[in-house]
mmCIF file of C-alpha atoms in Angstrom:
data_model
loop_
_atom_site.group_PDB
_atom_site.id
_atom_site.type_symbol
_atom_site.label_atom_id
_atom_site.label_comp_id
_atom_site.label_asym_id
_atom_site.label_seq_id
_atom_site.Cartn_x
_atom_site.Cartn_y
_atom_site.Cartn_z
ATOM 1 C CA UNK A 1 13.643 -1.067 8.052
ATOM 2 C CA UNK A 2 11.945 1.757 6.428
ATOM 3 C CA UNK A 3 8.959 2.865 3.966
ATOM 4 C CA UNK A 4 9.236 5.895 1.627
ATOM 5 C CA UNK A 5 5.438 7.523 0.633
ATOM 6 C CA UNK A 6 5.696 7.714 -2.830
ATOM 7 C CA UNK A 7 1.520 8.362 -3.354
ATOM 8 C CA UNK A 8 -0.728 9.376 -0.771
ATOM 9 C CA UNK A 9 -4.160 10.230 -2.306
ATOM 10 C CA UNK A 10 -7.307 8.916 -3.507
ATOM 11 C CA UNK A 11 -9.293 8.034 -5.660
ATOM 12 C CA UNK A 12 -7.186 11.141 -7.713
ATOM 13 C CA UNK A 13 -4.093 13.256 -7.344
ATOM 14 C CA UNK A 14 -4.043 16.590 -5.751
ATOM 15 C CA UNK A 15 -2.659 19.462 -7.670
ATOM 16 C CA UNK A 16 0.729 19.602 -8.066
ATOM 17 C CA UNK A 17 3.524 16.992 -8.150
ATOM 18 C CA UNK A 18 1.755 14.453 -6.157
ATOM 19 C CA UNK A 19 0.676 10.880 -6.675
ATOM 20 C CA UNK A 20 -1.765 8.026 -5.302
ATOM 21 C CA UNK A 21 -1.079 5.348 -3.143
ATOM 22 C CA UNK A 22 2.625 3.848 -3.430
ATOM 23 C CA UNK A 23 5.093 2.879 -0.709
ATOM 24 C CA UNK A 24 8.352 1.407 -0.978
ATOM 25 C CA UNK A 25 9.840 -0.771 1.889
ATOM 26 C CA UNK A 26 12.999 -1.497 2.404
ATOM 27 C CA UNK A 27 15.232 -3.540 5.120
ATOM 28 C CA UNK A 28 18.780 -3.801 3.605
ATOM 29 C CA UNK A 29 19.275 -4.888 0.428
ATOM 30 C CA UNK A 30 15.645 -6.049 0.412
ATOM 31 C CA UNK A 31 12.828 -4.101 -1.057
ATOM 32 C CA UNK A 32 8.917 -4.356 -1.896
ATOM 33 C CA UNK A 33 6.845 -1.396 -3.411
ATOM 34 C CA UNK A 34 2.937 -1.913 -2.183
ATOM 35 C CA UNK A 35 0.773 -0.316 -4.842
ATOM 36 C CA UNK A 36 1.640 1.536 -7.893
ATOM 37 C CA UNK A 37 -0.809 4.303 -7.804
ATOM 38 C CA UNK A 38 -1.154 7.543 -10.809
ATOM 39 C CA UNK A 39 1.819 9.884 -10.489
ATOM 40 C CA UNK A 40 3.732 7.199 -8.050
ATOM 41 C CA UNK A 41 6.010 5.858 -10.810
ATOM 42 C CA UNK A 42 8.439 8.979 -11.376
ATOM 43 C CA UNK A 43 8.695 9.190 -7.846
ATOM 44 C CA UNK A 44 9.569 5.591 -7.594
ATOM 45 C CA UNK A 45 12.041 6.406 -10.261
ATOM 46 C CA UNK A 46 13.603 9.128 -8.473
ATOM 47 C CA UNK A 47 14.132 7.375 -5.025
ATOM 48 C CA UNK A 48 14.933 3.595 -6.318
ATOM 49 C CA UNK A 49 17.166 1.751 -8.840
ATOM 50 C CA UNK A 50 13.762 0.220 -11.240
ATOM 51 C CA UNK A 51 16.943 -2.887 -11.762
ATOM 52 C CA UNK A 52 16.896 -3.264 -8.138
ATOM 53 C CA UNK A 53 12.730 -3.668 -7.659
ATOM 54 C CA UNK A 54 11.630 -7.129 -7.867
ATOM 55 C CA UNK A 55 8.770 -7.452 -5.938
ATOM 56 C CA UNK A 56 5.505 -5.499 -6.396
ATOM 57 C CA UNK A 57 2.245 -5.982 -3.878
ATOM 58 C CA UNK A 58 -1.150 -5.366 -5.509
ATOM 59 C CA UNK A 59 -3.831 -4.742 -2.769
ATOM 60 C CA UNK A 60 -6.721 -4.196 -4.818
ATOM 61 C CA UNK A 61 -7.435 -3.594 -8.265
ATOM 62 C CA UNK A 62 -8.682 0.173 -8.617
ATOM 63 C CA UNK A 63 -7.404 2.660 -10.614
ATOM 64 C CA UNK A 64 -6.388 4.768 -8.349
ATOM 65 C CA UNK A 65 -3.607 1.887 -6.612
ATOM 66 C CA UNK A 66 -2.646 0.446 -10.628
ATOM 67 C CA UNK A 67 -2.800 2.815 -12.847
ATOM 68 C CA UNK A 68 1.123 3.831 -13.435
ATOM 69 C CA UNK A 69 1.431 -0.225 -13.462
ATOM 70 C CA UNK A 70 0.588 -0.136 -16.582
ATOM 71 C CA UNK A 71 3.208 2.233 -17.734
ATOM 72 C CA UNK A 72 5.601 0.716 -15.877
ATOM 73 C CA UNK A 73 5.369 -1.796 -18.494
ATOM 74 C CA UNK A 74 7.244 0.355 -20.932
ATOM 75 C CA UNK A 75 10.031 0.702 -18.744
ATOM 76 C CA UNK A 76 10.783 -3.026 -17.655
ATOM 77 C CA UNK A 77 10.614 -3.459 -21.484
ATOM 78 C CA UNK A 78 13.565 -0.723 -22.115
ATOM 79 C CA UNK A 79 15.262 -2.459 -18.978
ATOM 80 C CA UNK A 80 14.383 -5.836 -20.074
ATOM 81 C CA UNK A 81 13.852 -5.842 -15.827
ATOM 82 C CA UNK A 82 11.320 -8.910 -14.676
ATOM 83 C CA UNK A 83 9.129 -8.373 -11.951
ATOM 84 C CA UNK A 84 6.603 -10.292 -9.485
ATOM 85 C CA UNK A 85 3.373 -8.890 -9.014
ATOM 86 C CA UNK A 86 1.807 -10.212 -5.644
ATOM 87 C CA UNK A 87 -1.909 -9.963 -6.072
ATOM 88 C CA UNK A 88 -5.249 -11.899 -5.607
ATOM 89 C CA UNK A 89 -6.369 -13.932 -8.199
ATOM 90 C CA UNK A 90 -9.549 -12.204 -10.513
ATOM 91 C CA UNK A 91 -11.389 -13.290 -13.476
ATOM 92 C CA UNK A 92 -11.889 -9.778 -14.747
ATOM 93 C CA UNK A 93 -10.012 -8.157 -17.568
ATOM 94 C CA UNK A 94 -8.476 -5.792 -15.987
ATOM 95 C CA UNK A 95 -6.657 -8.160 -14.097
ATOM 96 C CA UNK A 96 -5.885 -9.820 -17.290
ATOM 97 C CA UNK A 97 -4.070 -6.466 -18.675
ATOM 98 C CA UNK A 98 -2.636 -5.904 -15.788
ATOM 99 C CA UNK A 99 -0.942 -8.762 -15.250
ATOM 100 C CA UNK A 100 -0.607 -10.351 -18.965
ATOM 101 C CA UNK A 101 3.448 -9.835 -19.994
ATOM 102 C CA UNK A 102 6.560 -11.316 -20.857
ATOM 103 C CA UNK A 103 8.373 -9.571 -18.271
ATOM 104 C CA UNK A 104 5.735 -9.825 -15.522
ATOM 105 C CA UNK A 105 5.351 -13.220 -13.239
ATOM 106 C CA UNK A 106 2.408 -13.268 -11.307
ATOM 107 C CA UNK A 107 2.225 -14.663 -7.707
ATOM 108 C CA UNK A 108 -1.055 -15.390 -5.875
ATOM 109 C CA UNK A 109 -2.077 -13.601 -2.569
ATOM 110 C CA UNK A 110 -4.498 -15.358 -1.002
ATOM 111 C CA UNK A 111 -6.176 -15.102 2.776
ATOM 112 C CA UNK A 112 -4.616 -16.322 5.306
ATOM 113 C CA UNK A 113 -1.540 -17.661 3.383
ATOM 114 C CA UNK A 114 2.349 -16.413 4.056
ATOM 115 C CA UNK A 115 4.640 -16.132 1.258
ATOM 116 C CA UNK A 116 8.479 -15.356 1.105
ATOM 117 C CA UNK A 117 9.445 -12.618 -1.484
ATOM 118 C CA UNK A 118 12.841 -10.982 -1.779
ATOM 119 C CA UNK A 119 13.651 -11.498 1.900
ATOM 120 C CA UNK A 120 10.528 -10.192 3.344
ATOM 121 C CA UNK A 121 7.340 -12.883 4.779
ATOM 122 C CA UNK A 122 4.281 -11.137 3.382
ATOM 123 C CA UNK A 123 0.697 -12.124 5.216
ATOM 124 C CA UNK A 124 -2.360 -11.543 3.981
ATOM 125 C CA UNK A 125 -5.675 -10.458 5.318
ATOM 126 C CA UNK A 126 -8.810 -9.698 3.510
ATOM 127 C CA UNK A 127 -10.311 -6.579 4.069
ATOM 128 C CA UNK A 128 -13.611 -4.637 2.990
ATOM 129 C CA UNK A 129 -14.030 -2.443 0.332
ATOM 130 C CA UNK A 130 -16.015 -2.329 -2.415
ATOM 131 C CA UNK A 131 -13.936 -4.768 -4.516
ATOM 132 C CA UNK A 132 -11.943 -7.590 -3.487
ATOM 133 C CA UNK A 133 -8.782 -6.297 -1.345
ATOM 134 C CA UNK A 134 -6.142 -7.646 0.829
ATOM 135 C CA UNK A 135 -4.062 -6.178 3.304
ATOM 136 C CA UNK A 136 -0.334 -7.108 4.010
ATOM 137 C CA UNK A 137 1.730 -7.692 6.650
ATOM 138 C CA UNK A 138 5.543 -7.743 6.263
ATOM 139 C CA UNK A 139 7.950 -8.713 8.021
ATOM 140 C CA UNK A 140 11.535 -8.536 7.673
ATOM 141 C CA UNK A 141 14.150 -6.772 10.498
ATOM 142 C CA UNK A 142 10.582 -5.218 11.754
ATOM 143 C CA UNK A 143 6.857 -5.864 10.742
ATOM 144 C CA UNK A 144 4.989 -3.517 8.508
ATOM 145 C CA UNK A 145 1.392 -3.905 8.249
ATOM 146 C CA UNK A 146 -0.562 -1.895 5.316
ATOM 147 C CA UNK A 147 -4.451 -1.884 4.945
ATOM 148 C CA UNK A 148 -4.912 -1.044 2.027
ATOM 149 C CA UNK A 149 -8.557 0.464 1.169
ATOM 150 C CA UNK A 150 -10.889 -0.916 3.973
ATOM 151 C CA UNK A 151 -13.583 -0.110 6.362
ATOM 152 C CA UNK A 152 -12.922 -1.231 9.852
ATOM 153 C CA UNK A 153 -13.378 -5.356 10.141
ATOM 154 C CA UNK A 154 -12.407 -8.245 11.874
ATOM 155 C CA UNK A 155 -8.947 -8.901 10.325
ATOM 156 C CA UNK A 156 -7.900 -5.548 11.016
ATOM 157 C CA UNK A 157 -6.500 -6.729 14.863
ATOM 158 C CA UNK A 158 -4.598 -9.599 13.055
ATOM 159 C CA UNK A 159 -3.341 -7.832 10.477
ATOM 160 C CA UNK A 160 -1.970 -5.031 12.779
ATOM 161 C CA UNK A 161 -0.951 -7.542 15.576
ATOM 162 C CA UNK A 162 2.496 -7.486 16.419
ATOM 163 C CA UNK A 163 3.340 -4.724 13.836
ATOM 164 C CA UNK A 164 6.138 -1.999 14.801
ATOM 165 C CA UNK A 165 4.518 0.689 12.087
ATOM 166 C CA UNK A 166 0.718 0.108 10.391
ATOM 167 C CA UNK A 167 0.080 2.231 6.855
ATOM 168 C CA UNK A 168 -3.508 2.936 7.007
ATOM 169 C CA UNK A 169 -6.440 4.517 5.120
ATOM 170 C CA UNK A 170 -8.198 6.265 7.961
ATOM 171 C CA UNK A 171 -7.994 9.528 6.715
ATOM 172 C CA UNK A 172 -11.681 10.244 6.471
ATOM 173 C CA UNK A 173 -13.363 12.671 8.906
ATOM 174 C CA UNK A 174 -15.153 11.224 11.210
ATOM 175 C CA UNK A 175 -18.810 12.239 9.567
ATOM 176 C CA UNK A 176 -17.984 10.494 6.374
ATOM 177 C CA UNK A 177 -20.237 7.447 5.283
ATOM 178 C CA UNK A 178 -18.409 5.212 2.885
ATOM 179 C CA UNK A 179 -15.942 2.328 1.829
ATOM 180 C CA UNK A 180 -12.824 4.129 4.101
ATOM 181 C CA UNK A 181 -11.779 4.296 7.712
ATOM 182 C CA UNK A 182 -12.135 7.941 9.656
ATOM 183 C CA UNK A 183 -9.938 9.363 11.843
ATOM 184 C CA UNK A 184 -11.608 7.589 14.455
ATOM 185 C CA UNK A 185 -10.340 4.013 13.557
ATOM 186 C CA UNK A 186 -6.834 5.641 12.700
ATOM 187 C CA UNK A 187 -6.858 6.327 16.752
ATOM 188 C CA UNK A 188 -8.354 2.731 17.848
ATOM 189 C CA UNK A 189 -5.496 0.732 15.699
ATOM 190 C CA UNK A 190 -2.733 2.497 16.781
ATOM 191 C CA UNK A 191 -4.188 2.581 20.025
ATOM 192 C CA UNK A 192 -4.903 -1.411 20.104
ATOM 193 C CA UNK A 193 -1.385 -1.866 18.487
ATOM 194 C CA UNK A 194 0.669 0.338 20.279
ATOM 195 C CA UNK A 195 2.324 0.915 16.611
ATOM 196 C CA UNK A 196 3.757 4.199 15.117
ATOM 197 C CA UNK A 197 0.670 5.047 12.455
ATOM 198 C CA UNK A 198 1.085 6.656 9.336
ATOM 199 C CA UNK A 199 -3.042 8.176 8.035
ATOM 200 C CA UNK A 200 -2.848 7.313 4.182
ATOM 201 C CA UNK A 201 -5.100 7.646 1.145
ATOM 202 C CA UNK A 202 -5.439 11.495 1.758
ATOM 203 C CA UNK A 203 -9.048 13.005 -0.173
ATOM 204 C CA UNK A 204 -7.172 15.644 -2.199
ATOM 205 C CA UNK A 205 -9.918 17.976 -0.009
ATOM 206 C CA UNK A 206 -9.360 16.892 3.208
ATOM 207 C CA UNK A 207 -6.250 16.886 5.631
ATOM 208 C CA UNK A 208 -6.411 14.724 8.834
ATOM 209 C CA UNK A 209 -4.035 16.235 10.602
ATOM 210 C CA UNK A 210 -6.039 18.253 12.721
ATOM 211 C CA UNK A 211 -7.682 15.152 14.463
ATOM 212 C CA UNK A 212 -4.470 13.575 15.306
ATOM 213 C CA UNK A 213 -3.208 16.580 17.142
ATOM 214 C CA UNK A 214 -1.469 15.197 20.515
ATOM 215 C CA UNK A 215 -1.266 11.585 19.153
ATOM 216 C CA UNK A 216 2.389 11.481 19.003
ATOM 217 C CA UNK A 217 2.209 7.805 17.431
ATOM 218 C CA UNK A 218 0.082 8.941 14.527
ATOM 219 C CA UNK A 219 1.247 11.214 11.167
ATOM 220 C CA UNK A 220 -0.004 12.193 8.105
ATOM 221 C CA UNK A 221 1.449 10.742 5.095
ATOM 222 C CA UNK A 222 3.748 13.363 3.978
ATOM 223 C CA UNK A 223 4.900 12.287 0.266
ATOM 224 C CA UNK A 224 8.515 11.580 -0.784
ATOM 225 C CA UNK A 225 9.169 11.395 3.048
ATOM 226 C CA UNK A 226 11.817 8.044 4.374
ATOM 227 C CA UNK A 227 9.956 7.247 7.774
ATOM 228 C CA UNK A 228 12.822 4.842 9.623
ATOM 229 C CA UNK A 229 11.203 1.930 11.848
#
């Protein structure tokens, strides 16, 4: 099993090629992409068939985790390439545009429910942010668990229990007030999980690195990078 970083930062890009959240997972033949952040699709593009992408997991409905969904739209339509878009269920009309196409088929992700999708059973947990957001867990040859955007909560221990590698926005410093977990969470999870930890959702101004220095379990995100699990 393995996840590629297609998008690391938010809420914006840093300079240069790079691209907000997006992560493909694959375990054989099987593959989900979690998030589909500005910048992310032509790095999708360059690392996956678009044919051979059927499954798509929503966590939350910011920009800065849909934005290239919306072009993506364009290119299903030159594929003529259907797609399921796991997300929670919202009244606003955003979600609407999102999610309103021939060639998308929406599948509710709801608390506490397990679904099958292309091979992979995919958990969800709600977290805390400042809109409604779930994380995942995934499980296929091994068991993935992504956060999302959250602070720390009480569903963080079940969504990371069990998991072999955790995807998680604690890349904050550890004086920062806000919707996002520091550094200092990144170190309790994989510490409570025993998991490898890949520190996600980068500030374009900030590099956690530094604070994970001789925590051999924990990386940066490093984009376009195949981490094998």
């Amino acid at each position: 099993m393995n996840v590629t970083v297609l998008g690391k930062y938010g809420p914006y890009e840093a300079p240069g090629n790079t691209a907000c959240s997006c992560y493909l997972v694959e375990d054989g033949d099987n593959k989900i992409v979690l998030d589909m952040g500005p910048g992310s699709l032509a790095h999708l593009s360059a690392k996956a068939d678009i044919n051979e992408i059927n499954y798509i997991f929503i966590s939350h409905l910011h920009y800065d985790h849909t934005a290239d969904f919306l072009a993506f739209r364009y290119l299903l339509e030159d594929l003529d390439h259907k797609v399921n878009v796991i997300l929670e269920k919202s009244d606003s009309d955003y979600y609407k545009l999102l999610t309103s196409h021939k060639l998308i088929n929406v599948i509710d992700a709801r608390d506490g429910e397990e679904i099958e999708a292309g091979g992979f059973i995919l958990g969800f947990y709600s977290m805390v942010h400042t809109v409604p957001t779930l994380g995942v867990k995934i499980t296929g040859s091994k068991v993935l668990s992504y956060t999302g955007d959250t602070v720390y909560n009480d569903n963080i221990p079940k969504l990371i229990e069990k998991a072999d590698f955790i995807i998680a926005d604690c890349s904050k410093p550890e004086t920062f007030k806000g919707p996002h977990m520091t550094t200092y969470y990144g170190k309790k999870i994989q510490k409570d999980s025993g998991a490898f930890l890949l520190s996600s959702h980068l500030s374009p101004g900030f590099d956690p690195s530094p604070d994970y220095e001789g925590f051999d379990k924990i990386e940066t995100a490093q984009e376009m990078k195949t981490y094998e699990f």
